[in-house]
mmCIF file of C-alpha atoms in Angstrom:
data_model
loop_
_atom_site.group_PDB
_atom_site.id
_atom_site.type_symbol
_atom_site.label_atom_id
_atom_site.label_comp_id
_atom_site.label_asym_id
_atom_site.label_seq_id
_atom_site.Cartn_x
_atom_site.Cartn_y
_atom_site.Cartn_z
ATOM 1 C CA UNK A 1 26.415 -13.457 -2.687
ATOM 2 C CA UNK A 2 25.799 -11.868 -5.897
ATOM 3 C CA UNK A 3 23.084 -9.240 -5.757
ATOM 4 C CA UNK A 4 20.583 -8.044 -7.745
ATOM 5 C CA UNK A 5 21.214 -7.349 -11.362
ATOM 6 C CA UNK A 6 19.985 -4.624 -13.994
ATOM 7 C CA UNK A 7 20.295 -3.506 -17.156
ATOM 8 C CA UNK A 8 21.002 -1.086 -18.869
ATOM 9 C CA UNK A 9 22.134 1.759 -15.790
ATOM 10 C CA UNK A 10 21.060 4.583 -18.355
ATOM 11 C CA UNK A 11 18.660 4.941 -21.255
ATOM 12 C CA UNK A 12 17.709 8.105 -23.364
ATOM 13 C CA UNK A 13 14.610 7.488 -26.118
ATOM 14 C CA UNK A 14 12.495 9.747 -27.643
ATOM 15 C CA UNK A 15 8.853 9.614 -26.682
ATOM 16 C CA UNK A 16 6.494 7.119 -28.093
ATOM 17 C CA UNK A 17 9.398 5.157 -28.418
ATOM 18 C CA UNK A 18 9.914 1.955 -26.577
ATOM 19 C CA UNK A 19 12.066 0.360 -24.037
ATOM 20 C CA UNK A 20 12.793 -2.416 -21.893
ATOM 21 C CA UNK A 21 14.504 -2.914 -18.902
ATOM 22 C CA UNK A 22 15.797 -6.558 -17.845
ATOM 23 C CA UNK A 23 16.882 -7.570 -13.805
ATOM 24 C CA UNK A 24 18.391 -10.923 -12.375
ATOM 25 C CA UNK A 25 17.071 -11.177 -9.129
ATOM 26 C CA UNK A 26 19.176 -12.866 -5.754
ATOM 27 C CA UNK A 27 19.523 -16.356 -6.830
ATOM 28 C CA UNK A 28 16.249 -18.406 -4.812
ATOM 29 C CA UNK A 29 13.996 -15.143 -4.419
ATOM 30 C CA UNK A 30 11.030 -16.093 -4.899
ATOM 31 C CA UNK A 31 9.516 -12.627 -5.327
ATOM 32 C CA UNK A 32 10.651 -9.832 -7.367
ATOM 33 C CA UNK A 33 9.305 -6.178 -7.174
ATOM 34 C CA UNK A 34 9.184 -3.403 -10.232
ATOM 35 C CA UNK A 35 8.990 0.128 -9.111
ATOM 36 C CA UNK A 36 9.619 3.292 -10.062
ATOM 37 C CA UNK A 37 10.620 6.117 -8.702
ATOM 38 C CA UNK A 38 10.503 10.144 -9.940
ATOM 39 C CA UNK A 39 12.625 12.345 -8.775
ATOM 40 C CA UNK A 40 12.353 13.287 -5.070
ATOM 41 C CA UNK A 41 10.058 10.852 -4.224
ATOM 42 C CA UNK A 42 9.573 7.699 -2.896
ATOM 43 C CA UNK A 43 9.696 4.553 -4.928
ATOM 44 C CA UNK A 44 6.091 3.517 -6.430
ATOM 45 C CA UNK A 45 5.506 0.018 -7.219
ATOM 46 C CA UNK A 46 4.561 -1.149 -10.839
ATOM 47 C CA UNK A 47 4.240 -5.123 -9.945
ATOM 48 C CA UNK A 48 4.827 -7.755 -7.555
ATOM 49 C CA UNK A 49 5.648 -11.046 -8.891
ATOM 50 C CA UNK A 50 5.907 -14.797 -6.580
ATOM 51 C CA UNK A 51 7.897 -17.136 -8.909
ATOM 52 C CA UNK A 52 6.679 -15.943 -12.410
ATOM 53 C CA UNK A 53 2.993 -15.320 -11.169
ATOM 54 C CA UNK A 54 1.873 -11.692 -10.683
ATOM 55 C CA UNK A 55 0.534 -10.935 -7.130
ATOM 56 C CA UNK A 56 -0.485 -7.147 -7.814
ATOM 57 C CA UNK A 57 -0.179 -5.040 -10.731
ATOM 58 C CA UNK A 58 -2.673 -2.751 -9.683
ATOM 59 C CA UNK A 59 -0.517 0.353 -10.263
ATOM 60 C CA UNK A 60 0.724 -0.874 -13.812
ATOM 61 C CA UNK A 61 -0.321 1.550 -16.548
ATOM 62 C CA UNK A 62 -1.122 -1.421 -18.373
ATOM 63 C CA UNK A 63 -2.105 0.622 -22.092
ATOM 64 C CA UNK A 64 1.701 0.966 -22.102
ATOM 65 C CA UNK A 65 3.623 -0.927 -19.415
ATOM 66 C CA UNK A 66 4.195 -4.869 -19.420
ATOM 67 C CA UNK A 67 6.309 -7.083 -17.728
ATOM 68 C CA UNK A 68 6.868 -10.898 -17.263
ATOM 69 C CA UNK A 69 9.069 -13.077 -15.520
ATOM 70 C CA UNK A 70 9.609 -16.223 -17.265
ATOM 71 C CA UNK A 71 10.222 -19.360 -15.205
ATOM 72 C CA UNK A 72 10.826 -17.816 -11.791
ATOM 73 C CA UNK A 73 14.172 -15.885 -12.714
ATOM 74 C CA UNK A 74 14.613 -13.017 -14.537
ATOM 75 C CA UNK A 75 12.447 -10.099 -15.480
ATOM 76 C CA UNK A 76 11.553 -7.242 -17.965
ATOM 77 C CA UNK A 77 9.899 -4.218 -18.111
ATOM 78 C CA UNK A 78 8.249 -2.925 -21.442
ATOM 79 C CA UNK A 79 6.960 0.292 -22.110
ATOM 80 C CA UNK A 80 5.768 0.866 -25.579
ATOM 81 C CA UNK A 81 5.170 4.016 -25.881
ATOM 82 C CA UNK A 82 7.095 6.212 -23.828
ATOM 83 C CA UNK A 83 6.018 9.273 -22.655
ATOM 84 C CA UNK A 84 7.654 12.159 -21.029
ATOM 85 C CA UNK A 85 6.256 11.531 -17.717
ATOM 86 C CA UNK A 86 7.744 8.016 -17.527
ATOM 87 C CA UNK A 87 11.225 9.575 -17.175
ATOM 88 C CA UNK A 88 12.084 7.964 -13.653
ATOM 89 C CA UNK A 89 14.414 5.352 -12.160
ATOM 90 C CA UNK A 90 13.655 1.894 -12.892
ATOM 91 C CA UNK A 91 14.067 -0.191 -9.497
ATOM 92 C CA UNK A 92 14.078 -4.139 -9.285
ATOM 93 C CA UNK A 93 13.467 -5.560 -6.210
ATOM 94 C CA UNK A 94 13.542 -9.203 -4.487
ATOM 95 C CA UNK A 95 12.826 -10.764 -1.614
ATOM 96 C CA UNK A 96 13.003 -14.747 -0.066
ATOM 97 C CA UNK A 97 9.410 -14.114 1.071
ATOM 98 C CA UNK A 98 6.949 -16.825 1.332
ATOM 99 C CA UNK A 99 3.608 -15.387 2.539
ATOM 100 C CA UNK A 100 3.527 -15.003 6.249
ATOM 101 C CA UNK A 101 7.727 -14.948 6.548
ATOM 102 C CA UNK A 102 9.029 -10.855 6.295
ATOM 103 C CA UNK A 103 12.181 -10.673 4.624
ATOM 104 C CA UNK A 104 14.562 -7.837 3.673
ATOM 105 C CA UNK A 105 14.327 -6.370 0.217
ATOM 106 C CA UNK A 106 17.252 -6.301 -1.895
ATOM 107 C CA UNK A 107 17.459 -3.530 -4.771
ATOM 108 C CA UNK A 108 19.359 -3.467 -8.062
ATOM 109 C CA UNK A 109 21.244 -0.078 -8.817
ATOM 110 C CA UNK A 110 17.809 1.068 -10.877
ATOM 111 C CA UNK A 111 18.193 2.080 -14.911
ATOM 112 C CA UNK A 112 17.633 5.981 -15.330
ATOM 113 C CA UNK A 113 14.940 6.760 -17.836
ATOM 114 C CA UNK A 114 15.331 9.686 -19.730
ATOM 115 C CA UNK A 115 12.038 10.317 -22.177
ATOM 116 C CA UNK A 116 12.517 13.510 -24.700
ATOM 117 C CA UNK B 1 -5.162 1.879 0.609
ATOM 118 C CA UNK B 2 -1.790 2.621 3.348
ATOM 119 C CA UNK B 3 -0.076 5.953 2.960
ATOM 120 C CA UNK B 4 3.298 6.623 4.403
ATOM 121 C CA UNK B 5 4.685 10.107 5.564
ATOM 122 C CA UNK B 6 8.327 10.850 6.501
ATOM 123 C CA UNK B 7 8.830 14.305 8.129
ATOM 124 C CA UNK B 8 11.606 16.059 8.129
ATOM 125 C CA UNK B 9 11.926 16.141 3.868
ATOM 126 C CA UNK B 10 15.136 17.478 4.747
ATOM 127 C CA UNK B 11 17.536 17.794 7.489
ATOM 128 C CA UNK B 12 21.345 19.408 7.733
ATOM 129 C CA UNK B 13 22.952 18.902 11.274
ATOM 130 C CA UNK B 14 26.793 19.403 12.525
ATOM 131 C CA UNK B 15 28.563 16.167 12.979
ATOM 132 C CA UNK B 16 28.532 14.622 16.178
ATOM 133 C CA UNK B 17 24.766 15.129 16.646
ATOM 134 C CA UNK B 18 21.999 13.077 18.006
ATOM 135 C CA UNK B 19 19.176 12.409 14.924
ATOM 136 C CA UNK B 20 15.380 11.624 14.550
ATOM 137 C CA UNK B 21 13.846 10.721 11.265
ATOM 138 C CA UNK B 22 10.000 10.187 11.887
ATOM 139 C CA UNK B 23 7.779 7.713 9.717
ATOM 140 C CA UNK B 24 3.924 7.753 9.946
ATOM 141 C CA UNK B 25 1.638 4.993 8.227
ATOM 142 C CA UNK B 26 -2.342 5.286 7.722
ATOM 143 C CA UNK B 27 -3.306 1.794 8.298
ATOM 144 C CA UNK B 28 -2.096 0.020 10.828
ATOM 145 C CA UNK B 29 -2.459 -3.604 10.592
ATOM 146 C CA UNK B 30 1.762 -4.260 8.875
ATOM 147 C CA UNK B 31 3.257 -7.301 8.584
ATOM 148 C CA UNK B 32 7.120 -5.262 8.892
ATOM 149 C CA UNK B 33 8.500 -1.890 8.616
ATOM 150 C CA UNK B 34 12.043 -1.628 6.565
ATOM 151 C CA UNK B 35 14.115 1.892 6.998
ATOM 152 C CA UNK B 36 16.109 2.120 4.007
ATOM 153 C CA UNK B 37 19.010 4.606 2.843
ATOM 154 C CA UNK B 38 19.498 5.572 -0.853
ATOM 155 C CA UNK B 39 22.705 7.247 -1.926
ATOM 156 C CA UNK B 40 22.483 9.723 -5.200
ATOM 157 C CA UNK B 41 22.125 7.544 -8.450
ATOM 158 C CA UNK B 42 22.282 4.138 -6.577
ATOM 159 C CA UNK B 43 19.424 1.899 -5.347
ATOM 160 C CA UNK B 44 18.060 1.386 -1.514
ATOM 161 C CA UNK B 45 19.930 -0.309 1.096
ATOM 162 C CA UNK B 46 18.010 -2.242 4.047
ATOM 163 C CA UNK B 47 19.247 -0.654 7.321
ATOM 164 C CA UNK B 48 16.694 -2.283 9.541
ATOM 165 C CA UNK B 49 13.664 -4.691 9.516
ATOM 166 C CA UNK B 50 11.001 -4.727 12.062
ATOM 167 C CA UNK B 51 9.020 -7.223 11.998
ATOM 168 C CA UNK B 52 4.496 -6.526 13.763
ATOM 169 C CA UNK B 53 5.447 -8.151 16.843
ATOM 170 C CA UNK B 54 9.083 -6.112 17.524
ATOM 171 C CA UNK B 55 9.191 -2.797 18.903
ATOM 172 C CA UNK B 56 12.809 -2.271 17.880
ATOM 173 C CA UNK B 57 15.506 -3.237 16.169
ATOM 174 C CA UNK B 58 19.142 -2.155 16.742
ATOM 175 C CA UNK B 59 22.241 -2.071 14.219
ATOM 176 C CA UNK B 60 25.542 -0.252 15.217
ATOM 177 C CA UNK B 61 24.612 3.579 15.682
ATOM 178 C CA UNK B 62 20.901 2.925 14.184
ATOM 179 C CA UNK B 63 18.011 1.970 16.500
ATOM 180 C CA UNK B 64 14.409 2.004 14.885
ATOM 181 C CA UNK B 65 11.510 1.499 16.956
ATOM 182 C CA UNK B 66 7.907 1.081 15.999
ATOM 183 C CA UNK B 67 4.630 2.064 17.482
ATOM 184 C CA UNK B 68 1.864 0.247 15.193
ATOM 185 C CA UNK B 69 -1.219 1.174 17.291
ATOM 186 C CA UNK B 70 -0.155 4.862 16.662
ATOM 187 C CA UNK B 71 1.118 4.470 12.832
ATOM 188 C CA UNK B 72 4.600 5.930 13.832
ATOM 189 C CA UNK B 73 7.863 4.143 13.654
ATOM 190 C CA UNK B 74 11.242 6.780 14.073
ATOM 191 C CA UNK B 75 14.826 5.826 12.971
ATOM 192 C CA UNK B 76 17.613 7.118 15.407
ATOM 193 C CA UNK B 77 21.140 7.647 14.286
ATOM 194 C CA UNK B 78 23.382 8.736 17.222
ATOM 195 C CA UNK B 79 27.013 10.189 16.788
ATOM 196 C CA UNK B 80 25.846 11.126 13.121
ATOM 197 C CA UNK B 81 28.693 11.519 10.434
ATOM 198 C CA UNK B 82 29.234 12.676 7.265
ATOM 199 C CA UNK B 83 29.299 9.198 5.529
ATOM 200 C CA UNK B 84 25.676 9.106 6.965
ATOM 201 C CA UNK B 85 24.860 11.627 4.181
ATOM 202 C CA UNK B 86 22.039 10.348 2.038
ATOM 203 C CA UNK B 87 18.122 9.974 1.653
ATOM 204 C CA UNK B 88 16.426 7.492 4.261
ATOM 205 C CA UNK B 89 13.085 5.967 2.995
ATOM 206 C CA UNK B 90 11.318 3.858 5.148
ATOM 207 C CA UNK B 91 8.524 1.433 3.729
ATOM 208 C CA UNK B 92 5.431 -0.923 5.564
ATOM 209 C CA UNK B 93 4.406 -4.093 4.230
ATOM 210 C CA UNK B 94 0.684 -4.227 4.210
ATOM 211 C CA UNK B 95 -2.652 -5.991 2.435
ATOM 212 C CA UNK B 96 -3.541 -9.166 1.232
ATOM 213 C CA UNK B 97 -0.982 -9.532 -1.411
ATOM 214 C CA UNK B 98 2.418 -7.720 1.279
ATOM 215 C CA UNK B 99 3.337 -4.898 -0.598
ATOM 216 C CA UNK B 100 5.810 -2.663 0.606
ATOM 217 C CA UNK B 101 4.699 0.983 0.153
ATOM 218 C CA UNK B 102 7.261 3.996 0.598
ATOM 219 C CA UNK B 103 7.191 7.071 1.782
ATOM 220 C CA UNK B 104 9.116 9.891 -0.171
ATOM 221 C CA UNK B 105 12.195 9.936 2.199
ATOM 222 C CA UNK B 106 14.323 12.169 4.706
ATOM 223 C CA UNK B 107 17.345 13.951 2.967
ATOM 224 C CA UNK B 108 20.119 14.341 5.554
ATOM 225 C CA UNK B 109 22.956 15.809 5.146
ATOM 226 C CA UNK B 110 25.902 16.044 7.814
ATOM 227 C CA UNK B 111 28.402 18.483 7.696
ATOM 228 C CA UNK B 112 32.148 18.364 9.165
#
């Protein structure tokens, strides 16, 4: 079973640049997590997505940070502009949940963010 | 709004030992608790799921149990080894909308 897929691994940009990050979740997860995580701590989430519906973005900087998931599948991340604080790992997440059913999460490799 | 604490932030034992990795949560009404590992410059691994109802769950030399009423959940590794080297996160599902909030992690290192 393939697993989950990002892109790029590694990405330098100047700030108030912009970037975007793409991710191929497990094939027939329904929902797929954004988070990101700064050095030495844990991973914060961005968004939550169930099929290409958003079920929290609450933690989205949403001035600078998008992200859509068009028919159910894949995903991007935007952020336009980038600042130096945004320098993080990227991490995509998905799970088979349906609401009431716990499942494992399954995490891409992350892309590294490096803002100058 | 749940808050997760992992204690120690780091730990360094002798192979062949015996280890505890603690997890407290704020709020305890979870739908799971995942304990995950993360290996420099890669993403998280699942290690073990535990669902509300389960007190423990059991894979090879990992046992997690949980303790919901008290917030606590602790991951043991027995016969540790130096492959186990690495950061373990662990992460409760919570809220109306299940989201899975981490806390910063456990860096363990084992040494020959």
């Amino acid at each position: 079973e393939a697993g989950v897929a990002q892109s790029p691994r590694y990405k330098i940009i100047e700030k108030r640049q912009s970037v975007a990050f793409w991710c191929n979740p497990i094939s027939g997860h329904a929902t797929l997590y954004w988070y990101q995580q700064i050095l030495g701590q844990g991973p914060k989430l961005l968004i939550q997505f169930q099929n290409n519906g958003v079920v929290d973005d609450s933690q989205l900087p949403k001035d600078r940070f998008s992200a859509e998931r068009l028919k159910g599948v894949d995903s991007t991340l935007k952020i336009q502009p980038a600042k130096l604080e945004d320098s993080a790992v990227y991490l995509c997440a998905s799970s088979a949940l349906a609401r009431g059913i716990t499942e494992k999460l399954f995490f891409g490799s992350g892309t590294q963010l490096s803002v100058l | 709004k749940q808050e997760v604490t992992q204690i120690p932030a780091a730990l360094s034992v002798p192979e062949g030992e015996n280890l505890v990795l603690n997890c407290s949560f704020t709020d305890s009404a979870i739908y799971n608790l995942q304990w995950f590992r993360q290996d420099p410059g890669k993403g998280l691994t699942s290690l073990l799921l535990i669902q509300s109802s389960q007190r423990e769950q059991t894979s090879g030399r990992l046992n997690a149990s949980l303790d919901k009423s008290s917030g606590r959940s602790t991951l043991y590794i027995a016969a540790s080894q130096p492959g186990d080297s690495a950061t373990y996160l662990c992460a409760v599902e919570s809220g109306g909308s299940y989201i899975p909030t981490f806390g910063r992690g456990t860096s363990l290192i084992v040494h020959p």
